[in-house]
Short mmCIF file of C-alpha atoms in Angstrom, two decimals:
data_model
loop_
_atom_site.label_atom_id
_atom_site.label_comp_id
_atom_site.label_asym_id
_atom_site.label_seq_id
_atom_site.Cartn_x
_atom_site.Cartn_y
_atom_site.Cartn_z
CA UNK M 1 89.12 88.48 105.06
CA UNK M 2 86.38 86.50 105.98
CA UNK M 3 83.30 87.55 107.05
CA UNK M 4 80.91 86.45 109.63
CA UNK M 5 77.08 86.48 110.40
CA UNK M 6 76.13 86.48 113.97
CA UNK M 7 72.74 85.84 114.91
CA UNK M 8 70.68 86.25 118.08
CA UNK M 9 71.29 83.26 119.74
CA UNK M 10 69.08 82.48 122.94
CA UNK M 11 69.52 78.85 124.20
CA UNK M 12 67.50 76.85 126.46
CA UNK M 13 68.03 73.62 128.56
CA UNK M 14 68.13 69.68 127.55
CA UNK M 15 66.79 66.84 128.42
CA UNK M 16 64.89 63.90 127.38
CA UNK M 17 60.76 62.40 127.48
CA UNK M 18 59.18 65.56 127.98
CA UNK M 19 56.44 67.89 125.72
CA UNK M 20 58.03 71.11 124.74
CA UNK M 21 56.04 74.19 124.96
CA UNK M 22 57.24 77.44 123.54
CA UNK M 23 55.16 80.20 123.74
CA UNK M 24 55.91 83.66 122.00
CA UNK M 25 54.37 87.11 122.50
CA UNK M 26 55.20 90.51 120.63
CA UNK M 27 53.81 93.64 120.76
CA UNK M 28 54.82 94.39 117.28
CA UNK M 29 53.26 91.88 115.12
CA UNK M 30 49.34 91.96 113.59
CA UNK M 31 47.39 89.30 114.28
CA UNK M 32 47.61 86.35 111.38
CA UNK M 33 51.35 86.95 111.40
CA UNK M 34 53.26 84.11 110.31
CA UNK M 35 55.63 82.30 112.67
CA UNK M 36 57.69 80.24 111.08
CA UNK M 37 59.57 77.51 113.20
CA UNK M 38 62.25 74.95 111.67
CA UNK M 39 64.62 72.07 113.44
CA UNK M 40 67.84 72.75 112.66
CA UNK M 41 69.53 70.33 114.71
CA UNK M 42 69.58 67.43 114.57
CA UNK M 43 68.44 67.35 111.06
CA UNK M 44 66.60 70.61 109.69
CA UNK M 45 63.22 70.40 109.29
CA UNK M 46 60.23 72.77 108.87
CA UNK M 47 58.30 72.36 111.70
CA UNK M 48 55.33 74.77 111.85
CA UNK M 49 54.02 78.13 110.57
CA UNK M 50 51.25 78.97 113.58
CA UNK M 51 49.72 82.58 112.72
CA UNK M 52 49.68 85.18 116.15
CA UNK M 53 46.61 85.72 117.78
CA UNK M 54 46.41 88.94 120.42
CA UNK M 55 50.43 89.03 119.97
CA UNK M 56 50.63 85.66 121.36
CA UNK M 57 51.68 81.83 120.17
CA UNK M 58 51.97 78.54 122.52
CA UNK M 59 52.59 75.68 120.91
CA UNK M 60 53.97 71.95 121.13
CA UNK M 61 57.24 71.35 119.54
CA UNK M 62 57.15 67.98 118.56
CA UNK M 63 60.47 66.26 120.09
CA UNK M 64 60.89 64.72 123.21
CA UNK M 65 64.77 65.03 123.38
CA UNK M 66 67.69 67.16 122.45
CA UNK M 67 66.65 69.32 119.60
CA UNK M 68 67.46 73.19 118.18
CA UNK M 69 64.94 74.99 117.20
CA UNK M 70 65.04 78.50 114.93
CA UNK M 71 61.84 81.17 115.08
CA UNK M 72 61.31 83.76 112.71
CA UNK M 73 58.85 86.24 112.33
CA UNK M 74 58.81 89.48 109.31
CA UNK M 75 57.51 92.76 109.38
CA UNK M 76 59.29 93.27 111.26
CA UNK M 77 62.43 91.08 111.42
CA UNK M 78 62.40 89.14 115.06
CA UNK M 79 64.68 85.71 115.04
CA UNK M 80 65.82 83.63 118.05
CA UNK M 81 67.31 80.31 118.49
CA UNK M 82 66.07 77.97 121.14
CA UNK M 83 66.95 74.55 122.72
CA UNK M 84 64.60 71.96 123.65
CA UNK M 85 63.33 72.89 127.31
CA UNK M 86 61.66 71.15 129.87
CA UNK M 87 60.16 73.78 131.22
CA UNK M 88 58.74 76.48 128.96
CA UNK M 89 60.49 78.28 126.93
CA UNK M 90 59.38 82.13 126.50
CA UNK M 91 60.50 84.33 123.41
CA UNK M 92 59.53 87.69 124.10
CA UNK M 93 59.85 90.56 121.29
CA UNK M 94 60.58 93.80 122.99
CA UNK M 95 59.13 96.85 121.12
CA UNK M 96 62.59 97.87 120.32
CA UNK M 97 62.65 94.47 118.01
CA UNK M 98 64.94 93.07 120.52
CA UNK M 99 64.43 89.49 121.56
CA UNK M 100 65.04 88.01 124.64
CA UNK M 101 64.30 84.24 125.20
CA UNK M 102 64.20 82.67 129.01
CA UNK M 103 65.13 79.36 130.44
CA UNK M 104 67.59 77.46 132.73
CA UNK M 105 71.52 77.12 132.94
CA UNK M 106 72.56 76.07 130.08
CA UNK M 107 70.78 78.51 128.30
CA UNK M 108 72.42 81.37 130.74
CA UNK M 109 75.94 79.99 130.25
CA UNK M 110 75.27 80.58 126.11
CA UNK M 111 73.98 84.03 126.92
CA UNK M 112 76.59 85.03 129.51
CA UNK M 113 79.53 83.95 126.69
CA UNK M 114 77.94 85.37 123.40
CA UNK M 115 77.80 88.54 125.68
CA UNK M 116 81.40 88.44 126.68
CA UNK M 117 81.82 87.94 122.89
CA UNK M 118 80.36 91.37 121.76
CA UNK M 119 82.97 93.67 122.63
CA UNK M 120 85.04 91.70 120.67
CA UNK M 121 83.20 91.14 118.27
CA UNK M 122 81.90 94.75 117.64
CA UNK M 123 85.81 96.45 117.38
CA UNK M 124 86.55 92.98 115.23
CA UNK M 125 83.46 94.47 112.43
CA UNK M 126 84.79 98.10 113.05
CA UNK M 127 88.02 97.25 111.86
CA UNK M 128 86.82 95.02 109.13
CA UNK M 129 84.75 97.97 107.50
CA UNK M 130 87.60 100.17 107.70
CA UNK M 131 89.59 97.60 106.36
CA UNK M 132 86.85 97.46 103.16
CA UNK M 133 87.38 101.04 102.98
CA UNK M 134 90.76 101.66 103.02
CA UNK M 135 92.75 102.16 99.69
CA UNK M 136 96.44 103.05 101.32
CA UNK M 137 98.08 99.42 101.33
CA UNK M 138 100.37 100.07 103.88
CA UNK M 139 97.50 100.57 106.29
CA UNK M 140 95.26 97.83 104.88
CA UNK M 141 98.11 95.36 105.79
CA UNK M 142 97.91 97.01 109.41
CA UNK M 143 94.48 96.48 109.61
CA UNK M 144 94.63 93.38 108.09
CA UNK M 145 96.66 91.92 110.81
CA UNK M 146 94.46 93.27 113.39
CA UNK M 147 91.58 91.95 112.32
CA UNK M 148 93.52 88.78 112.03
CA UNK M 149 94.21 88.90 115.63
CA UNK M 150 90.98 89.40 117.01
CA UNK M 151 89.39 86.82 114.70
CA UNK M 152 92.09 84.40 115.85
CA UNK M 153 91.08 85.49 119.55
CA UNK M 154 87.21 85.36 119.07
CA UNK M 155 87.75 81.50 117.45
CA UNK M 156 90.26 80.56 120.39
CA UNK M 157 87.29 81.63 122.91
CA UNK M 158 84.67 79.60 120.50
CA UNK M 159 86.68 76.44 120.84
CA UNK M 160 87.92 76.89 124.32
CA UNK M 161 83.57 77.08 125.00
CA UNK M 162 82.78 73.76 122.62
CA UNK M 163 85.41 71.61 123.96
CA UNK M 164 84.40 73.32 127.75
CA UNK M 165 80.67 72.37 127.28
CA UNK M 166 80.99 69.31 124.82
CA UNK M 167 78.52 67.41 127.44
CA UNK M 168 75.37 69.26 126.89
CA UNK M 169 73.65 71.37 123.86
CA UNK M 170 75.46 74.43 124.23
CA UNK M 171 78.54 73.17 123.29
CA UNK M 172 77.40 70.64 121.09
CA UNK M 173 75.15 73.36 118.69
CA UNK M 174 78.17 75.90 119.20
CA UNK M 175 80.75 73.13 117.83
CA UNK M 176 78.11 72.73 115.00
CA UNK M 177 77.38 76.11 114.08
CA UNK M 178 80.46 77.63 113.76
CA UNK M 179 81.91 74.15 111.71
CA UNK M 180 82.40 76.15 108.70
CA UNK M 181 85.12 78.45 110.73
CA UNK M 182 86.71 75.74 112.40
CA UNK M 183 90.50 75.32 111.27
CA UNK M 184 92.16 71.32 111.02
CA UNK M 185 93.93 72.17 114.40
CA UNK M 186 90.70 72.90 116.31
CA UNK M 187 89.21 69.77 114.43
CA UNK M 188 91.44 67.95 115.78
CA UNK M 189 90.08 68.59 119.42
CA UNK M 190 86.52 69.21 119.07
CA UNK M 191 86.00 65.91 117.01
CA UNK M 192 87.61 63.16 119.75
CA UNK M 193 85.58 65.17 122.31
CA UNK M 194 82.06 64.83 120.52
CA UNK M 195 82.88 60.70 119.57
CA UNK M 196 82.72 60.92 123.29
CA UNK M 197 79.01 61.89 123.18
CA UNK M 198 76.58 59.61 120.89
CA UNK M 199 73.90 62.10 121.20
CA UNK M 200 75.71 64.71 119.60
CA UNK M 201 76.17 62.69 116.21
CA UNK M 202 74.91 65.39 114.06
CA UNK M 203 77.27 67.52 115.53
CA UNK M 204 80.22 65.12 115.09
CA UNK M 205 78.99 64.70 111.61
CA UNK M 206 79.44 67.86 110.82
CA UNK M 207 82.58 68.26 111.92
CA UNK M 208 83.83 64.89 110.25
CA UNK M 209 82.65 66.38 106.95
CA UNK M 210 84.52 69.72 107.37
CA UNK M 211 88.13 67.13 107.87
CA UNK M 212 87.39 65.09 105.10
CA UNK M 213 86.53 67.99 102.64
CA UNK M 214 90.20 69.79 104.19
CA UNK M 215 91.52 66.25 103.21
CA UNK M 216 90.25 66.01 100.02
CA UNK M 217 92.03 69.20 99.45
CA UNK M 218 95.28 68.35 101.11
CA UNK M 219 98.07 67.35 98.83
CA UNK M 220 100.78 66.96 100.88
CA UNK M 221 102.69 63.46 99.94
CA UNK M 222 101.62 63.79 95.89
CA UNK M 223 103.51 64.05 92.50
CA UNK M 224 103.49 67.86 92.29
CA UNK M 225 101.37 68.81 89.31
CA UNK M 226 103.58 70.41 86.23
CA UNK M 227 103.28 73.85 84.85
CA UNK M 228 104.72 76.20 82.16
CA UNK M 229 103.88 79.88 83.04
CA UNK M 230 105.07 83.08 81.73
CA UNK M 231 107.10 84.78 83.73
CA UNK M 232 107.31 88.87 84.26
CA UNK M 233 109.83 89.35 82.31
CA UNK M 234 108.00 87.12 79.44
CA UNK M 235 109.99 83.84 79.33
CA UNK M 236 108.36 80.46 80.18
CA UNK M 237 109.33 78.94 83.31
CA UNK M 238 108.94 75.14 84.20
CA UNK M 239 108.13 73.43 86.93
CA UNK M 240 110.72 70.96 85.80
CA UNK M 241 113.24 73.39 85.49
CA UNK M 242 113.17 74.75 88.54
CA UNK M 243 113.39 71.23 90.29
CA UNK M 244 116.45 70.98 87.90
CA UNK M 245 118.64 73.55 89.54
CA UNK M 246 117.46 73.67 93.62
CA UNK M 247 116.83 71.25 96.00
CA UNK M 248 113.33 72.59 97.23
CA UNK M 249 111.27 75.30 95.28
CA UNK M 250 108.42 76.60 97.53
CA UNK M 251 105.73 77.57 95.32
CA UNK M 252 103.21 80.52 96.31
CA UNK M 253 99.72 81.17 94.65
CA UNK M 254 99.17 84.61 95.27
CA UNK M 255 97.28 88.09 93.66
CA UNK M 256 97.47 92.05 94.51
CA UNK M 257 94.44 92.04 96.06
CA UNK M 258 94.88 89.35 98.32
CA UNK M 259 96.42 91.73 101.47
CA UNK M 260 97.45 88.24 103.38
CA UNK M 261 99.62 87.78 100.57
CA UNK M 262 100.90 91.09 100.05
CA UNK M 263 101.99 90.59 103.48
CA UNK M 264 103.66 86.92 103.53
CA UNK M 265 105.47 88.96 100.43
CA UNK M 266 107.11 91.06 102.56
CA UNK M 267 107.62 89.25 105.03
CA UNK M 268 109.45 87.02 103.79
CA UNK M 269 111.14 89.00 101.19
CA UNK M 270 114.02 89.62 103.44
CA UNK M 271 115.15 86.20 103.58
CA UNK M 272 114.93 85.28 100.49
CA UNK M 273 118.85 85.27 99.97
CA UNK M 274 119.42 82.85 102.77
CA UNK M 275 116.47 80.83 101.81
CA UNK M 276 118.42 80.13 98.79
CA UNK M 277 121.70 79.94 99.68
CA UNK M 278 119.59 76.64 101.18
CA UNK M 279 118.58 75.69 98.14
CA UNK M 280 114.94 76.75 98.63
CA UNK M 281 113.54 78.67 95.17
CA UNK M 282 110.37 80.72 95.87
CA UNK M 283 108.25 80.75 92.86
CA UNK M 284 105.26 82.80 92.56
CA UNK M 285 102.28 82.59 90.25
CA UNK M 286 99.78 85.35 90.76
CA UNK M 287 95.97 84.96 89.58
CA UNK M 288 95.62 88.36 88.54
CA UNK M 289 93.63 89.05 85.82
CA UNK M 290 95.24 92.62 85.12
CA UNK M 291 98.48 92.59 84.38
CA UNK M 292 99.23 95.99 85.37
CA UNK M 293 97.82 95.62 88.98
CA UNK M 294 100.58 91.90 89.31
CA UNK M 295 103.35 93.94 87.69
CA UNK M 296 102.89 97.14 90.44
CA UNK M 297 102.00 94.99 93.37
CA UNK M 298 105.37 93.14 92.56
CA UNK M 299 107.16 96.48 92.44
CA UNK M 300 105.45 97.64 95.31
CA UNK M 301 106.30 94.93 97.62
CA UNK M 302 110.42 94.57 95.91
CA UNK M 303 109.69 90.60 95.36
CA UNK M 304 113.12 89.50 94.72
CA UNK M 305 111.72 86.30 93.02
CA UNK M 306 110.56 84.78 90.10
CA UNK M 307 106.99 85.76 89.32
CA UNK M 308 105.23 84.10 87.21
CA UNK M 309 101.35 84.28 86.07
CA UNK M 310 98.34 82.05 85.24
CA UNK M 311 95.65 85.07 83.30
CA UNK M 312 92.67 82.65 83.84
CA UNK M 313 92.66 83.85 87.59
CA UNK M 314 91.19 81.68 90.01
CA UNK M 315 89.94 79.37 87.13
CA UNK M 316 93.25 78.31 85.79
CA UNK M 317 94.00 74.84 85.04
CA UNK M 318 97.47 75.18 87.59
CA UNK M 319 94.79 76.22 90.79
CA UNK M 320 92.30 73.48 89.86
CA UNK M 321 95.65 71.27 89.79
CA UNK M 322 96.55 72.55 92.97
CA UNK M 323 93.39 72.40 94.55
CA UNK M 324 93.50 76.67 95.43
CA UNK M 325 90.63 77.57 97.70
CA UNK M 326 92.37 80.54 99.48
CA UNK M 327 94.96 82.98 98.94
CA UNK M 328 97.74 82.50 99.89
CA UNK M 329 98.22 79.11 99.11
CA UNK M 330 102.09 77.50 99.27
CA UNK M 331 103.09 74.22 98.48
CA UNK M 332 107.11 73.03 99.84
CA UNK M 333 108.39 70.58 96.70
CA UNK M 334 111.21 68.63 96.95
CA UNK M 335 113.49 67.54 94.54
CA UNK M 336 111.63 64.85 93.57
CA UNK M 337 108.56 66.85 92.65
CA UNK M 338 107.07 65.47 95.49
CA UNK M 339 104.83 68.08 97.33
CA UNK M 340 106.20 67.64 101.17
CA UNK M 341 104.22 70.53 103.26
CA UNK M 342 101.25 72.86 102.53
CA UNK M 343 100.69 76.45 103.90
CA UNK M 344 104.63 76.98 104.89
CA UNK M 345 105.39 79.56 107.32
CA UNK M 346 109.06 81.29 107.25
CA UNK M 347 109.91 79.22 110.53
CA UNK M 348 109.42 75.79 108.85
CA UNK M 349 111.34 77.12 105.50
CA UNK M 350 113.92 78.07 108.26
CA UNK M 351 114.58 74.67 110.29
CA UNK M 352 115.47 73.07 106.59
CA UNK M 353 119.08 72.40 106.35
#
């Protein structure tokens, strides 16, 4: 499950060669408050800490082109995020803390889609703490693929509004915010579409770094690494010997916590005999730490094959080999040893003949 942190996000218009005014004014902060304003894109940079006078601020902000600023203020907690404007821009704290920052179009067409977003986004945190609660596996893996859906619908509508407004700031800060989300498929879209706009270089950056870190993880087309693991029924088990007697063996990292997992388990458990009439061996190795919890999830989910187990968890030598950062990870070798596809679904493992 992944979690995510959604700010207040009020935008405001860009353009270029112009002074930048914001002014603030709350009705809930002393005079000789702090205000404390940093660039965060293009580059971040702390900008100014002005103190309130009579609940009010109006300053300069010192760029004369596209630029996104942040604004905090404590005691209480008020944040907004605000484009560079050409005319004005207001942040007003309400004395229900709520913040409401005006400008022109493009900072209505942010506020008009994080809005649309908030149903969404409210049933998607609903279902994530119930998912945190729940101790019944069969309905964790329910919820699990709920919340799986709505966070796959929330991150279509986040791309589908980056690629829409890759011409101006809103798109352009959106694309750049939300980088750390972004999966290799919608990388593959947002990045030709910023190359397309010099301006936004911090933003295509960004995004170029999140590819070449996936990259540098990717290890499709390499010598699978080896491995001798005890299995559950204590024997050693090879990753030579396994390549010895099948023509692919699909290996999945995997733990009983992990409720993806526990789900691709059974999932796929029902093909496993056909999968192997193929000559496709699954192999599991599980980073539990607790023997007891791998040997009941196992029994649990009627795995039909061979588990193994690496007791160092997350930091065993066969995930730092395989370059693990999730659960589940899978890894399609062929006979060669040769790692051929990453992150196999059933379809793929399927369509081999």
């Amino acid at each position: 499950m992944k979690k995510t942190w959604f700010t207040a996000a009020f935008l405001a218009t860009v353009s270029c060669g112009f002074a930048q005014q914001l002014r603030i004014s709350t009705p809930l902060h002393a005079d000789g408050t702090k205000v404390t304003i940093y660039r965060e894109w293009p580059t971040r940079q702390l900008i100014d800490t002005p103190l309130l006078k009579d609940g009010r601020i109006s300053i300069l902000l010192p760029d004369n082109g596209r630029a996104v600023y942040s604004v905090q203020l404590r005691k209480p907690w008020a944040n907004a995020t605000v484009f560079s404007s050409r005319q004005p821009i207001d942040i007003v704290v309400g004395k229900d803390t709520q913040v409401v920052v005006k400008g022109d179009a493009v900072l209505q067409q942010l506020v008009t889609f994080e809005k649309s977003l908030k149903p969404l986004e409210a049933e998607w945190s609903k279902l994530g703490m119930e998912y945190g609660n729940e101790q019944d596996m069969e309905k964790k893996l329910a919820l699990n693929a709920a919340t799986n859906r709505m966070a796959t619908e929330v991150q279509d509508k986040r791309l589908a509004f980056a690629l829409k407004h890759s011409g101006n700031l809103a798109g352009a800060w959106s694309a750049y915010q939300y980088a750390f989300a972004w999966t290799d498929a919608s990388l593959s879209r947002l990045i030709p579409s910023f190359r397309q706009q010099p301006w936004a270089s911090a933003t295509l950056a960004k995004l170029e770094e999140k590819q070449a870190e996936a990259a540098s993880n990717n290890m499709t087309g390499q010598t699978a690494p080896a491995f001798s693991l005890r299995s559950i029924n204590g024997d050693l088990v090879s990753l030579e010997s396994l390549l010895a007697t099948n023509r692919y063996v699909l290996i999945d990292v995997w733990a009983s916590w992990c409720t993806p997992c526990r789900a691709g388990n059974r999932k796929l458990a029902p093909h496993y005999d056909a999968l192997k009439k193929k000559g496709i061996e699954i192999v599991s190795i599980s980073v539990d730490e607790k023997d007891e919890l791998w040997r009941k999830a196992v029994a649990a989910d009627k795995i039909p094959w061979p588990q193994l187990v690496t007791p160092e968890g997350m930091k065993s030598p066969v995930v730092a080999a395989y370059k693990v950062k999730s659960l589940p990870a899978t890894f399609l070798i062929d006979k060669s040893g040769k790692i051929i596809r990453q992150h196999v679904e059933l379809p793929e493992l399927e369509k081999i003949d």
